[in-house]
Each structure stands twice: as structure tokens, then as C-alpha cells.
XYZ file of C-alpha atoms in Angstrom:
664
model
C 139.176 64.010 122.123
C 142.552 65.554 122.905
C 143.640 68.507 125.314
C 146.335 70.802 123.507
C 149.057 72.755 125.172
C 150.429 75.905 123.923
C 153.281 74.297 121.749
C 150.734 72.043 120.237
C 147.653 74.341 119.167
C 149.038 75.809 116.059
C 150.540 72.592 114.610
C 147.022 70.962 115.062
C 145.267 73.909 113.317
C 147.507 74.104 110.478
C 147.287 70.209 110.035
C 143.313 70.510 109.965
C 143.465 73.381 107.521
C 145.572 71.370 105.104
C 143.429 68.705 105.217
C 140.118 70.621 104.415
C 137.992 69.437 101.788
C 134.938 71.424 102.159
C 134.789 74.272 104.667
C 136.773 76.047 107.189
C 135.176 78.082 109.995
C 136.998 80.312 112.443
C 135.886 82.454 115.146
C 138.524 84.523 116.889
C 138.360 88.238 118.304
C 141.859 88.892 116.786
C 143.691 87.632 113.623
C 147.058 88.416 112.494
C 147.980 88.631 108.925
C 151.276 86.395 109.138
C 149.306 83.631 110.842
C 146.335 83.860 108.331
C 148.956 83.687 105.600
C 150.728 80.496 106.674
C 147.324 79.098 107.603
C 145.599 79.731 104.183
C 148.632 79.282 102.038
C 147.932 75.922 100.924
C 143.924 76.116 101.120
C 142.229 75.070 98.139
C 140.001 77.925 96.415
C 137.138 75.312 96.435
C 137.074 75.259 100.024
C 134.428 77.796 101.614
C 136.106 79.920 104.277
C 134.064 81.828 106.882
C 135.764 83.961 109.603
C 134.178 86.021 112.387
C 136.019 88.838 114.164
C 135.402 91.131 116.802
C 135.065 94.870 116.064
C 133.836 96.420 119.166
C 136.519 99.281 119.269
C 138.981 100.508 117.205
C 141.647 98.635 118.737
C 140.482 95.416 117.507
C 141.280 96.344 114.008
C 144.510 98.077 115.016
C 145.603 94.236 116.152
C 143.788 92.641 113.238
C 145.728 93.983 110.480
C 144.601 95.189 106.891
C 146.472 92.064 105.257
C 143.925 89.364 106.990
C 141.121 91.068 105.050
C 143.036 91.063 101.817
C 144.356 87.484 102.447
C 140.874 86.231 103.145
C 139.384 87.905 100.107
C 142.050 86.282 97.829
C 140.786 82.988 98.979
C 137.299 84.087 98.275
C 136.277 83.742 102.061
C 133.646 85.601 103.938
C 134.353 87.982 107.101
C 131.766 88.745 109.852
C 132.331 91.356 112.362
C 130.748 91.019 115.987
C 131.077 93.559 118.643
C 130.807 91.233 121.442
C 132.967 88.243 120.103
C 135.138 86.382 122.481
C 134.794 82.725 121.381
C 138.093 81.129 119.676
C 137.520 77.956 117.861
C 138.068 76.462 114.246
C 135.787 74.160 112.251
C 137.000 72.188 109.402
C 134.608 70.265 107.042
C 131.952 70.516 110.035
C 133.804 67.161 111.245
C 136.973 68.493 113.203
C 137.255 71.377 115.929
C 139.534 73.231 118.155
C 138.116 75.160 120.843
C 140.284 76.975 123.343
C 141.532 80.293 124.625
C 144.228 81.236 121.654
C 143.482 83.935 119.438
C 144.864 83.577 115.804
C 147.648 85.811 116.496
C 151.326 85.320 117.022
C 151.283 85.498 120.609
C 148.313 83.055 120.781
C 149.897 80.601 118.479
C 153.573 80.752 119.977
C 155.103 78.088 122.196
C 154.738 77.752 125.959
C 157.983 80.042 126.332
C 157.631 82.633 123.995
C 153.876 83.596 123.891
C 150.717 83.654 125.759
C 150.090 80.557 127.934
C 146.960 78.796 126.201
C 144.968 75.758 126.292
C 142.743 74.105 123.723
C 140.508 70.766 123.216
C 140.601 68.956 119.935
C 137.674 66.668 118.988
C 136.072 65.248 116.036
C 133.006 63.414 114.881
C 134.321 60.110 116.010
C 134.592 61.676 119.505
C 131.043 63.161 119.741
C 129.336 63.937 116.556
C 126.546 65.688 118.378
C 129.092 68.041 120.115
C 130.567 68.740 116.594
C 126.866 69.783 115.516
C 126.318 71.764 118.262
C 129.303 73.747 117.517
C 128.408 74.110 113.709
C 124.918 75.539 115.162
C 126.775 77.914 117.568
C 128.854 79.152 114.843
C 125.861 80.053 112.389
C 124.224 81.840 115.470
C 127.239 83.957 115.923
C 127.227 84.486 112.278
C 123.648 85.647 112.123
C 124.111 88.244 114.801
C 127.077 89.558 113.098
C 127.618 91.931 110.309
C 128.495 90.442 107.095
C 131.766 92.215 105.815
C 131.636 92.132 102.058
C 131.136 94.241 99.134
C 127.481 94.885 100.003
C 128.599 96.594 103.225
C 128.345 100.235 102.429
C 129.067 102.091 105.776
C 127.990 102.521 109.353
C 125.136 104.693 110.633
C 126.064 107.951 112.459
C 124.053 110.477 114.394
C 121.030 111.025 114.383
C 119.115 107.693 113.526
C 115.475 108.498 113.143
C 112.365 106.028 112.429
C 112.454 108.048 108.982
C 115.665 108.797 107.954
C 119.467 108.190 108.706
C 122.855 109.348 107.838
C 125.837 107.022 107.265
C 129.261 107.086 106.602
C 129.876 105.797 102.896
C 132.691 103.544 102.494
C 132.188 102.045 99.007
C 132.718 104.859 96.770
C 130.773 103.901 93.498
C 127.227 104.154 95.417
C 124.736 106.476 93.712
C 121.940 108.730 94.847
C 118.392 106.681 94.759
C 120.270 103.421 95.627
C 118.416 101.257 98.076
C 120.178 100.086 101.349
C 119.156 98.019 104.232
C 119.699 97.573 107.981
C 119.075 94.587 109.921
C 116.872 95.573 113.000
C 115.104 93.209 115.339
C 112.935 90.651 113.498
C 113.114 92.596 110.311
C 114.997 94.558 107.642
C 115.147 98.318 107.441
C 114.742 99.148 103.605
C 115.624 102.768 102.858
C 116.661 104.968 99.698
C 119.754 107.161 99.484
C 118.551 110.605 98.707
C 121.852 112.494 98.966
C 125.394 112.123 98.822
C 127.784 114.519 100.484
C 131.572 114.394 100.097
C 133.750 116.101 102.530
C 137.413 117.082 102.651
C 138.892 116.422 106.249
C 140.918 119.860 105.659
C 137.911 121.752 104.589
C 135.538 120.486 107.518
C 134.755 123.669 109.010
C 134.795 127.636 109.099
C 138.131 128.581 110.607
C 136.611 131.488 112.364
C 133.750 129.718 114.463
C 135.594 126.840 115.807
C 139.384 126.637 116.876
C 139.220 123.215 117.328
C 138.106 122.484 113.924
C 139.898 124.789 111.263
C 139.039 124.691 107.396
C 142.616 123.806 107.018
C 144.880 121.976 109.356
C 145.855 124.921 110.708
C 145.181 129.015 110.969
C 148.866 129.402 109.562
C 148.008 127.284 106.532
C 144.926 129.406 105.852
C 147.027 132.552 106.211
C 149.663 131.290 103.695
C 147.191 130.362 101.243
C 144.827 133.691 101.261
C 146.780 136.445 102.774
C 149.548 138.642 101.641
C 150.036 139.889 98.255
C 150.176 136.768 96.341
C 148.322 136.894 93.134
C 144.964 135.003 92.326
C 146.406 132.329 90.044
C 149.034 131.645 92.602
C 146.276 131.008 95.288
C 144.132 128.961 92.954
C 147.300 126.604 92.320
C 148.345 126.607 95.984
C 144.768 125.651 97.045
C 144.629 122.947 94.376
C 147.940 121.679 95.666
C 146.887 121.739 99.091
C 143.657 119.556 98.016
C 145.953 116.967 96.302
C 148.427 116.768 99.394
C 145.331 116.379 101.912
C 143.237 114.100 100.118
C 141.614 112.366 103.087
C 137.819 112.616 101.958
C 134.713 111.203 103.444
C 131.281 110.614 102.118
C 128.090 111.028 104.100
C 124.851 109.406 102.710
C 121.560 110.710 103.631
C 118.874 107.873 103.436
C 115.244 108.032 103.442
C 113.395 104.947 105.207
C 110.941 103.485 103.155
C 109.711 100.935 105.922
C 110.733 97.464 107.601
C 110.301 94.518 105.806
C 108.932 91.522 107.783
C 107.764 88.321 106.257
C 108.051 89.502 102.763
C 105.928 92.657 103.507
C 106.911 96.086 103.660
C 105.435 97.887 106.805
C 105.996 101.192 108.712
C 108.984 101.469 110.620
C 108.145 103.034 114.017
C 111.615 103.068 115.840
C 115.175 103.989 115.039
C 117.824 101.317 115.138
C 121.006 102.089 116.923
C 124.011 104.194 115.717
C 126.795 102.361 114.296
C 124.708 99.689 112.651
C 126.162 98.513 109.287
C 124.208 99.725 106.350
C 124.132 97.160 103.274
C 123.295 97.490 99.507
C 119.833 96.092 99.590
C 119.900 92.568 98.692
C 118.300 91.096 95.511
C 115.951 88.720 97.727
C 114.864 91.686 99.744
C 113.686 93.762 96.414
C 112.730 90.689 94.615
C 110.313 89.766 97.413
C 108.996 93.461 97.192
C 108.771 94.427 93.418
C 105.458 92.296 93.090
C 103.771 94.115 96.109
C 101.757 97.679 95.970
C 102.573 100.157 98.339
C 99.879 98.789 100.815
C 102.092 95.417 100.757
C 99.398 93.675 99.030
C 100.507 91.145 96.144
C 99.778 92.580 92.959
C 96.673 91.466 91.041
C 97.902 92.629 87.633
C 101.729 92.824 87.923
C 103.139 94.347 84.583
C 106.918 94.305 83.970
C 107.945 97.711 82.575
C 111.797 97.497 83.041
C 114.402 97.070 85.515
C 116.209 99.298 88.140
C 118.696 101.371 86.907
C 121.634 98.659 87.774
C 119.552 96.586 85.137
C 119.329 93.561 87.260
C 116.069 93.511 89.361
C 112.811 93.755 87.440
C 110.285 96.504 88.074
C 106.577 96.043 88.128
C 103.465 98.267 88.076
C 99.880 96.869 89.381
C 97.569 97.491 86.663
C 94.661 96.692 89.148
C 95.890 99.729 91.052
C 95.794 101.794 87.731
C 92.117 100.852 87.181
C 90.934 101.536 90.753
C 93.242 104.464 91.521
C 94.108 106.007 88.214
C 97.729 106.798 86.477
C 99.686 109.887 85.643
C 102.496 109.477 82.870
C 104.552 112.760 82.435
C 107.662 114.039 80.684
C 108.692 116.262 77.747
C 109.001 115.466 74.327
C 111.847 113.020 73.781
C 111.939 111.708 77.462
C 110.756 108.178 76.819
C 107.247 108.830 78.152
C 105.402 107.488 74.866
C 107.513 104.551 74.723
C 106.909 103.569 78.337
C 103.153 104.202 77.624
C 103.267 101.749 74.922
C 105.200 99.226 76.657
C 102.884 99.303 79.617
C 99.705 99.064 77.523
C 100.461 96.492 75.324
C 101.841 94.229 78.133
C 98.624 95.123 80.356
C 96.161 94.668 77.480
C 98.043 91.364 76.358
C 97.727 89.754 79.688
C 94.628 90.827 81.417
C 91.062 91.051 80.775
C 90.628 94.791 80.723
C 88.780 96.710 78.013
C 90.978 100.020 76.925
C 89.780 103.150 75.308
C 92.388 105.210 73.953
C 91.796 108.813 72.977
C 94.701 109.445 70.538
C 94.975 113.127 69.220
C 97.656 112.105 66.561
C 97.198 108.484 65.793
C 100.217 107.014 67.070
C 98.839 104.029 68.915
C 97.268 101.756 66.344
C 100.675 100.907 64.790
C 102.454 100.511 68.078
C 99.864 98.189 69.890
C 98.756 96.037 66.547
C 102.381 94.957 66.773
C 101.768 93.040 70.192
C 98.087 92.533 69.963
C 95.999 90.544 67.592
C 94.261 92.968 65.174
C 91.135 91.180 65.803
C 91.361 92.539 69.355
C 91.659 96.101 68.307
C 88.998 98.595 66.980
C 90.470 101.353 65.219
C 88.243 104.536 65.105
C 89.483 107.015 62.436
C 87.376 110.329 62.636
C 87.273 112.197 59.431
C 87.405 116.059 59.500
C 84.189 117.205 61.140
C 82.286 119.629 63.347
C 80.200 117.968 65.948
C 78.462 120.658 68.135
C 77.098 119.677 71.521
C 75.923 122.912 72.925
C 73.497 124.894 71.229
C 75.595 128.004 71.436
C 78.496 126.201 69.178
C 75.625 126.014 66.316
C 74.397 129.465 66.878
C 78.524 130.335 66.330
C 77.922 128.641 62.997
C 75.027 130.779 62.237
C 76.852 133.934 63.220
C 79.940 133.052 60.997
C 77.714 132.481 58.080
C 76.583 136.384 58.397
C 73.203 135.561 59.770
C 73.902 136.927 63.655
C 70.254 138.780 63.811
C 68.782 135.004 63.462
C 70.160 133.912 66.948
C 70.952 137.206 68.881
C 68.747 139.643 70.854
C 65.373 139.095 72.289
C 63.327 139.122 69.024
C 60.743 136.612 68.763
C 62.604 135.148 65.640
C 65.725 134.744 67.606
C 64.005 133.119 70.645
C 62.452 130.668 68.343
C 65.584 129.829 66.454
C 67.614 129.360 69.644
C 64.611 127.270 71.208
C 64.667 125.000 68.054
C 68.579 124.600 68.163
C 68.297 123.578 71.878
C 65.593 120.978 71.163
C 68.112 119.287 68.861
C 71.846 119.682 70.183
C 72.391 117.940 73.564
C 75.489 116.852 75.357
C 74.446 113.125 75.099
C 74.857 110.453 72.713
C 71.320 109.281 73.417
C 69.569 112.630 73.060
C 71.379 114.250 70.198
C 69.778 114.696 66.949
C 72.797 113.599 64.907
C 71.735 109.991 64.894
C 69.190 111.054 62.484
C 70.306 114.436 60.809
C 73.657 116.424 59.861
C 74.424 119.890 60.491
C 73.405 120.716 56.857
C 70.111 119.487 57.601
C 69.687 121.574 60.931
C 70.857 124.899 59.412
C 68.667 124.580 56.556
C 65.759 124.629 59.026
C 67.084 127.779 60.911
C 64.315 130.547 60.133
C 64.180 133.787 59.086
C 61.170 136.363 58.606
C 60.038 137.612 55.360
C 57.133 139.875 54.424
C 54.765 138.643 51.820
C 51.757 140.156 50.635
C 48.624 137.987 50.339
C 45.075 138.950 48.999
C 42.288 139.120 51.787
C 38.634 137.998 51.274
C 37.576 141.573 50.320
C 40.103 141.560 47.767
C 42.368 144.022 49.088
C 46.237 143.150 49.592
C 47.910 142.705 52.905
C 51.596 142.000 54.344
C 52.048 139.552 56.498
C 55.368 137.783 58.186
C 56.365 134.486 57.140
C 59.032 132.045 58.496
C 61.114 130.553 55.776
C 64.491 128.690 55.602
C 67.198 131.472 56.046
C 69.656 129.655 53.814
C 72.173 129.604 56.331
C 73.241 126.183 55.092
C 74.457 127.583 51.958
C 76.493 130.161 53.224
C 77.917 127.878 55.805
C 78.811 125.206 53.135
C 80.700 127.965 51.374
C 82.992 129.060 54.445
C 83.360 125.235 56.116
C 82.793 122.955 53.375
C 79.889 121.016 52.653
C 81.568 117.586 53.614
C 82.293 118.839 57.241
C 78.877 119.740 57.603
C 77.304 116.379 56.458
C 79.673 113.914 58.588
C 77.787 114.008 61.864
C 75.447 110.945 61.343
C 78.761 109.006 60.429
C 80.464 110.138 63.439
C 77.692 109.526 65.675
C 77.366 105.842 64.426
C 81.534 105.750 64.779
C 80.881 106.778 68.466
C 77.840 104.169 69.055
C 79.708 101.393 67.488
C 82.879 102.151 69.471
C 81.294 102.507 73.048
C 79.304 99.579 72.569
C 82.292 97.486 71.259
C 83.541 94.293 72.822
C 86.961 94.346 71.255
C 89.984 94.522 73.932
C 91.120 97.950 72.977
C 89.183 100.852 71.099
C 91.185 103.652 69.584
C 89.753 106.888 69.042
C 92.077 108.421 66.255
C 91.461 112.220 66.393
C 94.341 113.009 63.873
C 92.110 114.013 60.978
C 90.034 116.311 63.196
C 91.518 119.620 63.241
C 88.858 121.345 65.220
C 89.766 121.173 69.104
C 86.191 121.735 70.193
C 85.289 118.741 68.269
C 87.599 116.530 69.795
C 86.717 117.614 73.304
C 83.205 116.896 72.307
C 83.533 113.604 70.790
C 85.840 112.469 73.564
C 83.251 114.051 76.112
C 80.428 112.069 74.768
C 82.310 108.625 74.583
C 83.586 109.099 78.106
C 80.050 109.873 79.642
C 78.597 106.657 77.741
C 81.245 104.700 79.031
C 80.861 106.234 82.647
C 77.022 105.661 82.465
C 77.668 101.865 81.185
C 80.183 101.125 84.076
C 77.804 102.249 86.526
C 75.525 99.393 85.462
C 77.689 96.568 84.877
C 81.265 97.583 86.506
C 83.319 95.835 83.702
C 86.955 96.474 84.317
C 87.754 99.178 81.630
C 90.789 101.699 81.052
C 90.239 105.237 79.266
C 93.567 106.472 78.410
C 93.861 110.300 77.737
C 97.228 111.029 75.459
C 97.882 114.881 75.681
C 95.517 115.192 78.416
C 95.873 118.984 78.552
C 93.988 118.783 75.046
C 90.933 117.107 76.634
C 91.282 118.267 80.516
C 92.765 121.613 80.784
C 93.416 123.625 84.066
C 92.824 126.956 82.226
C 91.545 127.314 78.683
C 94.097 125.794 76.293
C 94.026 127.258 72.910
C 90.740 126.884 71.918
C 89.601 124.585 74.403
C 87.726 125.667 77.077
C 88.190 124.883 80.701
C 84.569 125.352 81.745
C 81.286 123.653 82.268
C 80.825 123.716 78.391
C 84.148 121.272 78.170
C 82.064 117.914 78.760
C 85.667 115.695 78.139
C 86.977 117.771 81.151
C 83.863 117.484 83.177
C 83.928 113.465 82.526
C 87.631 113.170 83.320
C 87.035 114.977 86.762
C 84.018 112.553 87.335
C 85.978 109.400 86.275
C 88.694 110.546 88.466
C 86.493 111.137 91.637
C 84.199 108.021 90.959
C 85.366 105.903 88.532
C 87.193 103.427 90.946
C 83.759 102.522 92.501
C 82.680 101.310 88.941
C 86.074 99.629 87.910
C 86.582 102.548 85.333
C 90.187 103.567 85.579
C 91.931 106.745 83.833
C 95.460 107.060 82.734
C 96.484 110.841 82.006
C 99.390 111.434 79.652
C 100.901 114.814 79.450
C 104.134 116.539 78.492
C 102.715 119.598 80.396
C 101.450 118.753 83.752
C 100.907 122.543 84.725
C 98.177 122.702 81.924
C 96.322 119.756 83.240
C 93.337 119.961 85.496
C 94.948 119.854 88.998
C 91.892 118.046 90.313
C 92.628 115.225 87.729
C 96.420 115.357 88.532
C 95.853 114.918 92.177
C 93.442 111.676 91.665
C 96.073 109.913 89.936
C 97.602 107.764 92.674
C 100.231 105.915 90.642
C 102.741 108.106 88.676
C 105.342 107.310 86.105
C 107.500 110.381 85.496
C 110.134 111.203 83.062
C 112.474 114.052 82.279
C 110.468 117.376 83.031
C 112.273 120.559 83.071
C 109.601 123.332 82.948
C 109.523 125.067 86.153
C 105.628 125.731 86.260
C 105.358 121.741 85.559
C 107.692 120.864 88.537
C 105.761 122.996 90.797
C 102.341 121.469 89.802
C 103.813 118.017 90.041
C 105.305 118.955 93.646
C 102.088 120.539 94.631
C 99.442 118.141 93.187
C 101.017 114.719 92.710
C 101.021 112.400 95.769
C 104.119 110.536 96.599
C 106.340 112.830 94.544
C 108.803 113.833 97.357
C 111.279 116.797 96.990
C 114.311 114.344 95.970
C 112.301 113.010 93.268
C 111.139 116.416 91.901
C 114.963 117.559 91.948
C 116.037 114.424 89.810
C 113.251 114.848 87.151
C 115.285 117.639 84.800
C 118.290 115.329 84.704
C 116.550 112.237 83.691
C 118.341 110.602 80.738
C 115.952 109.361 77.990
C 114.159 106.166 78.978
C 114.773 106.662 82.551
C 111.888 107.320 84.649
C 110.394 107.292 88.301
C 107.618 105.190 89.244
C 105.764 106.074 92.562
C 102.317 106.076 94.274
C 99.953 102.826 95.081
C 100.824 100.801 92.075
C 104.476 100.253 92.933
C 105.760 99.123 96.618
C 108.172 102.122 96.784
C 109.498 105.062 94.794
C 111.768 103.597 92.127
C 114.102 104.820 89.203
C 113.218 102.690 86.573
C 115.180 101.996 83.094
C 112.360 101.198 80.784
C 112.682 98.092 78.608
C 113.681 98.594 75.058
């Protein structure tokens, strides 16, 4: 151990730094660029450099000049800022130390006669190994209580800081809205998302007529010079542009929405604000990595499905498939937005990795080719329905009778009409188990619709008598002419396809409606299948998922084309029932649409995980804002400008709302 006088301190420190092999750790309230330059000029780049500075007031940074930061950065060093720092010492290789009163400035490192009168102590591990270790530990303690000054430091919080939101001066120019930021707070880390960034020009900061101390320009005279007098508008435009170029002192302010506080790897609700002036950092990869496989409730995901990355392309993004099964999911976006690609990515990975049986209602026959590329064909049952009519309500068959030109047979209160209507009601049921189509087709049924004819018979006394007799009306012949015989004879085949599908053990069942042109038939078949699946799951609760592609065709809010939004729409009835009760029976629902305004609002409101892609229609945006939980105003405002393949994930299946770039 050696006591160092003013004349000896710098030479000792310089000698230590020159001999450094692994690390140099400096704690000093103030540093000067000239001293740092001389000390670090011979420091190898392989030596780790850490410097803690004081930053309690502006004067501290007027003493510690800009060159200090540039030189430390040049050497690959790391700067930490502490608002209470007064300790002055240096550690080299965690073996040698100088502790004293001198700051690393010209006055602190000058001789006895020319600068401050200072004193210090040199010691190393040969003198006292435990004391050196204690000083290393103390440096780390100070460092942990300091702000890390690096490229991840974005700015500092300004008034007012609230528990749910805050604003901060943004120093880094390239940060974007929707970026994630963090603030150290107590035993945790506040995680927030930038929702808005404002740019201010210091010259155009306030209204010149409302605050004399904060004019819109440097002075009212400048305002008069530019805007009064008889100068032409072109000159004024040029003059203002020149003024802005001359006075280019600008500042950006970011508004951040608090997502929660991270404690022990979990995101919890934040209940108190942090202090104004706290440093705000870009959220670290460690913070985000620990959260991306957690749900909104903070629990670890049961069925994590990777769907893409954060917008910067670094951190992977997951959705919990279990939350989709139990709480349902909405996927929305216009044509060409990337919605369909996302859906196929999500389903193919989900079905490949997890034991969930999925039933896809596919209006255009898009899914089989896509999923067969990633799944074994043995795992897929592809049900292709031929063109058909498949009524499930008696009035739908009555319509056929009327279209065939026999309205009187099913209209009015005649005994004949009542009997025919009763006959049709006994056969046509909105239930797979009760419908007649397991045995008979429409042509068979229409052939049994009766008409009344008068027939002359001979009585026992030999006198002729006219009586009414019920005979086949021949409706089937006229209907076959109008609709085609094939369409009227495919019902038993369609029924058998449905039965095989809902009782299938394959992992994926695709209902391909691409050949079915009648929208009512599509709705009827889908409704019957959904009804049967729901009833089955009430019994065995097997994990299953129903996917409604172009859901407005099955579960509309109002009548959509020829598709009713009334009680006669069994698909809508079952979609609502599954949305409200399916979670109790492990039956999930995925609703996919490009027109959310046209989908049942009740079904929309029950989809608690959302994947939202570019949406521009005003009524669709309004529907999302009103009925989709977790879709905040900032997310709604972002939807029209999303690029193809970019989406917003929100809700219970993700830890927090996130802008995702979907995997290619």
C-alpha cells in the first residue's frame, strides 16, 4: 500500500492503465477530454472499459466535456451516469486500485503547485486481496444504481409521469412508434410502448400572441418580418423555409403507454409512477425474450406457436394456441394484407406441434393445398361437397315447391296445404340425427308432395260419384327441370360426407364449399356440422378448433346477400353458442374476415385474441374499435397504414399488443 501525493497520482494511474490486460473501471464525478485522451491512447481495444460519471445537474456535463464520451466510445467503453456520485477511484484488472480525492480532470491530476491539492492511496492484491475484491463489489453496486449510457438509452422522462403513461424527451432520432421501452423502477422494470412521437421546432414552440415569454419565433420582430408587410406569398414561403433551416434546433417528445412492470420474468400491473428524469431505454432483448412465451395473464404459454418476429426482425413472436381454444380468436384484414398467409402459417404450425383436432370451413377451397405441404396427408380429411341443395327448414322445401309452380300446395289454410306442410315438417329438421336425408333425397321428398284430384267412382247402387283423392303432384318433375336432377339427388351423399367428417379421427377436417353455389346450403351444412361438433364436445371435451374462413358468409351481423342473420341461420346460431359456451367444452373458434362490420358483433366480442392486418373501411374500423377488446385507439389508427405481411397481435393469447412481421 502506498500513499500518493498530488504530484504522484496521475503518473501512477497512467502506469496502471498502460499495463492493463483485462479491464479498467473508473469512478469519477468529472472527467476531462484531455486527461481521458492521454490515459486511453495506449489502451488496447481488447481491454474492457467502464466509466461511472456524475450527472446530477447540467454543470456536471459542462465540466465533463463531449470529447470524453467520444473517446470512451472510440475505445468501445461503456459510460454510466449517477446523480449522487462523489467517489473517485480506478480499478485495473480487478487487481490494482487507486482511491483518492482527485477527479479525472486537469486540476485533479496536476502537480501540487499548479492544481488542486489531492491525496490518494494505491494498493493491489498483494497488499490486501480482500480489500480489492470489496472495491470491485462496490463499483458494481454503484454501477447497478446508475443509468447505462449507450445506444439503448433513448431519453429521459418529463412531466407528468403517471402509472399508466408517460412522456420522455427522445434523443435517439431513429426510434419509431410502437417500439418497446423500459425504465428501471424499484425491484422491477417498467415496460411500455411508444404510441406517439411529436417533433417540435424550438422556434415554433408556442403561439406568439398568448405567451410573450415563449413566442412562436425568436422574437415578435421576426414574426413581423416574415408575415407582415406587402411581400408576396412566394417570398414568405421561402423566408419561413430559410428561417427553419437557420433555426434547426428541434426536439422530439415520445408518448409511452405502460404495459406493466416486469418482476421475476412476469408482467404485472404497475400501480405507481416512477420519478421524472428517469432514463428511458429501448426494451432489452432479455426483457422481451422472457415475456414472448407468456400470455396476457402472465402465465407460460401452453401451446406456443411462432408466427413471426417483431418489426425489427430480431425477437420471435408467439401466440398461445391454448388461449385460442379456450377464448377464441379473430383474424381480420383486407384482401392482400397478409391475413390468409398468417392464418395458414398459424394453423400449419399449431396443428403440426399440438394434439388439437381442427375443422376448417373453407368457402373457396384454399386450405387443402396449403396445409398438405406442412402436414401428412394421412392427417387431413378433405371433404369436397358437390353442387347441392340441403334444406334444414321446411320453408326451404316449400320454396322449391313454389318455384316449381305449385304454390297452392303449401300456401293458405286449405287442408291440402296444411297436410303438405306437416309432411315436410316431419322430414326436414335442423339436426343431423333427425333429418330425412340420411335415407331420402330431395327428389324423393318432392315426389311425395300431394295434390287433390277429383275421381269418379261407381257406388254400390251403380250411380257414379265424384270424390277427392290425394296423389303425387309431380312437383319433382318440374323442380328437376328448373334446378337440375343431380342437385336434387345429392342429399344422401352430402349427409354421409357430413357424418364421416364430424366423426372423423383425422387431425384436420376441411369442409370445401367451393362447388356449392347456394349460400343457404353452405350455411345449413356448416350449421349442422358445428351443431354436431358442439354436442360431441359437451360429452368428451376433446380439444378441438373450428375455423370459419370468410365468417361473414356464415355468421353475419345483418343479412349478407342471401344469408340470413335470423334464427333460421343455424351456422350463426351455433357460432354464437360456441363463442359463448365452447370454452367450457374445449371447443375453440377462429373467426376470419375481411369485413368485420358484417360479422356478428356478439361473435366478434367473444374473440379474445386478435390478429389484425391492414383494414381501411371506416365501418370495419369502427366495428373493431367498438367490439374488439384490447384494440386501443393507437392500434386502430395504425391498421390502415400496415404494409402487407405486417399485423397487430393483441388479446389474451399474447403478453401485450405487438406489431409482428409474419414469417415468409
